[in-house]
Amino acid sequence: MMSLVRPELSGIKPYVPGKPIDEVKRELGLETVVKLASNENPYKVPDAVLEAAKRALSEMHRYPDAASYHLVRAIAKKLGVSPDEVIVGNGSEYIIDTLMKVFVSPGDEVVYAVPSFVVYRIAASVMGAKRVEVPCKDYRHDLEAMAEAITDKTKLVFVCNPNNPTGTIVRRDELDQFFASVEGKRLLVVMDEAYFEYAKDPNYPDGLQYFRRYGNVVVLRTFSKIYGLAGLRIGYGIAPKEIVSIYNTIREVFAVNVVAQAAALAALKEDAYVSWVSMKVYEEKKKLYEALSKMGLPYVESEANFVLIKVRDSKLAFEEMLKRGVVVRPTDSFDLPNHIRVTVGTPEENEVFLKALKELLPLLR
């Protein structure tokens, strides 16, 4: 049967998510596990969001609104765009996959930084695209090199800002220069801003400004991170009307379930909660920096809700942390060996992590 499989799919390495808490408990016989591997919001969602989700369960015997009518309009109002410039999907990954289907044919080129979100590589490979991987420079996107890598065959360029797994940002002046250098080229720039709400650097650019200025920009955001809806899978994007129209033509009919729509609609009203989580993560991140500096472990300052830490052996760090009930993310699958990515958790979770890290210092430095 393997002879029937599309040749483009051979050799694709699957996305490796963070280990689920229940799985770790079963495998290692642990009663308590702290998961800091998937960049989730560790704080419970507001009661209003939870209640909206519960109410939606009474409609679970019905198909959801295929157009996500109310959610699309709420997103449009919040961001100051037209409803026909909004796309929603079963997580940002789904939207990325669908954009690939819309734009990429076998042999077309897709440009992105490495290390960055692994889904760009997987989705491009599935479509038979040529992957143009531009190495990061000092853990940051090298936009000048990315612009130079663009050819007449380039269809999509992904800019992950803040970048996953490094947490670094592309500054406003760098992005201005990048767009000036690619203006007029027949391609689409996808600004992946999954961690947008966490960034506090005054030089961090809002992708919507570039969407409004240019006609070839898509901005992706998500409810999975700061809004705390990772388990419901819902992402959204802002795109030119003609792209939204094509996207809606080929996407799954019922791409966002009824509970996700209800919870996301309620979450959009929780500005105070979003600000609180963002500040809480920022404060806890500073504590992690201080502790890592005292331990002599190199790290990358992050504008997201995670920290990248350099270690001697990432696989060993992952396994030894796991034995101590802490799940972190080795970044080998991002083509970044000898590093682990650690989500900023609650104060209590971070203390457990730092205690385990201190025990392992002789193995990590």
Phi, psi and omega in degrees: 000334182298337179292343180274346183287139178303133182299334180297338185274349181289135176085359178288127177273129183291155174293135181250103180284167175296145181298133176294149182301314182299323180296317179296318179300316180295313186293321187251000179065034181264147177270328182234130179226135176254118181261115179232043188245345191237013176057037178276158171283119185280356184260145181295149180288159178301153181303323182297324178290316179298318180294322178297319178295318180297318179297323181294335180299333179292346179254015186293345177278354178251150172294150178286168174296112185298330182270356185048047190310304185291322180293316180302317181289327177291319177297314181300316180296317182295323185262356178073038177236176178275147178304329180277012171249012183246133172239146176229158181195176182282067184092157179297328179301319179297319180295319177300313178302317183290322176298322176299317180296325181290319192251334194254127172250161178307132180096341174293161183251141176236124185254133176202165180276157174225125004279143173203191185302123188295336183298331177302313181296313183296312183296321178295319180296318180301325181274000180075023181280159170276122181273121178253101186258118184256117183300140173293157179241114184056044178071009183240152174305134172261084186295329178296315178293324178295319178296320179292336182280349182286135177232184178293344181267356182288127177253317183231142172234124180257130174238109182268112191216107358297152186277141174250116029249011188272333182080001181279164180240159165268126182284161182301315182295324178293319180290323176302314181294321179298311182294326177296324183282338181251002182301135180092348179280147182273084179203169178243131176260122180255114178267107181269105186244049181300331184252022185310313188289347180272338187289133181237353178298128181297342179268005179284125183272149174269118183301335180296331177298323180281328174300318182287334185272327184240160182261007185232039184236135171241134178248124180254136173222180188207157171263001186281338187262264188293333180283347174077026182249031183304322182288346180263345177059089175208122176236168179211166180210161175243127186213160175303148187305318183293328177288319178300319181298314179292318178304313182291340178287323187253351181292168172302145183299311180249076190278343181229122185288166187295323180290318179299317179299315182294316181294318180295320179299318178289322182296327181299339181272355188263058181298321181295321178296315180300315179297319180296314180297316180301315180291321179298315178297318179300315180294317180292327179296319178298322177295321178296316178305313182298315180293318180295321178298318179296327180279348181078025178260122179294143178215166179251124178296134192240144173258014179244197182256034178210164180228134176267126185239133178273131180227167182289322184215107185292324179295317179296318179300315179299312183294318181289324175297319181300318179299334181264011176079024179236123180260117175242180184242110171290141188258021178301324181292345175269008188063038179225082181288165175063031175219154168233147177252129185236122176292142174282113183264200174289164177306320181292318179295319180295325177295318178299316179298313183294325177297314179295320180298318180298321178296330186264000186311314181301333180273340189261330185276000000 
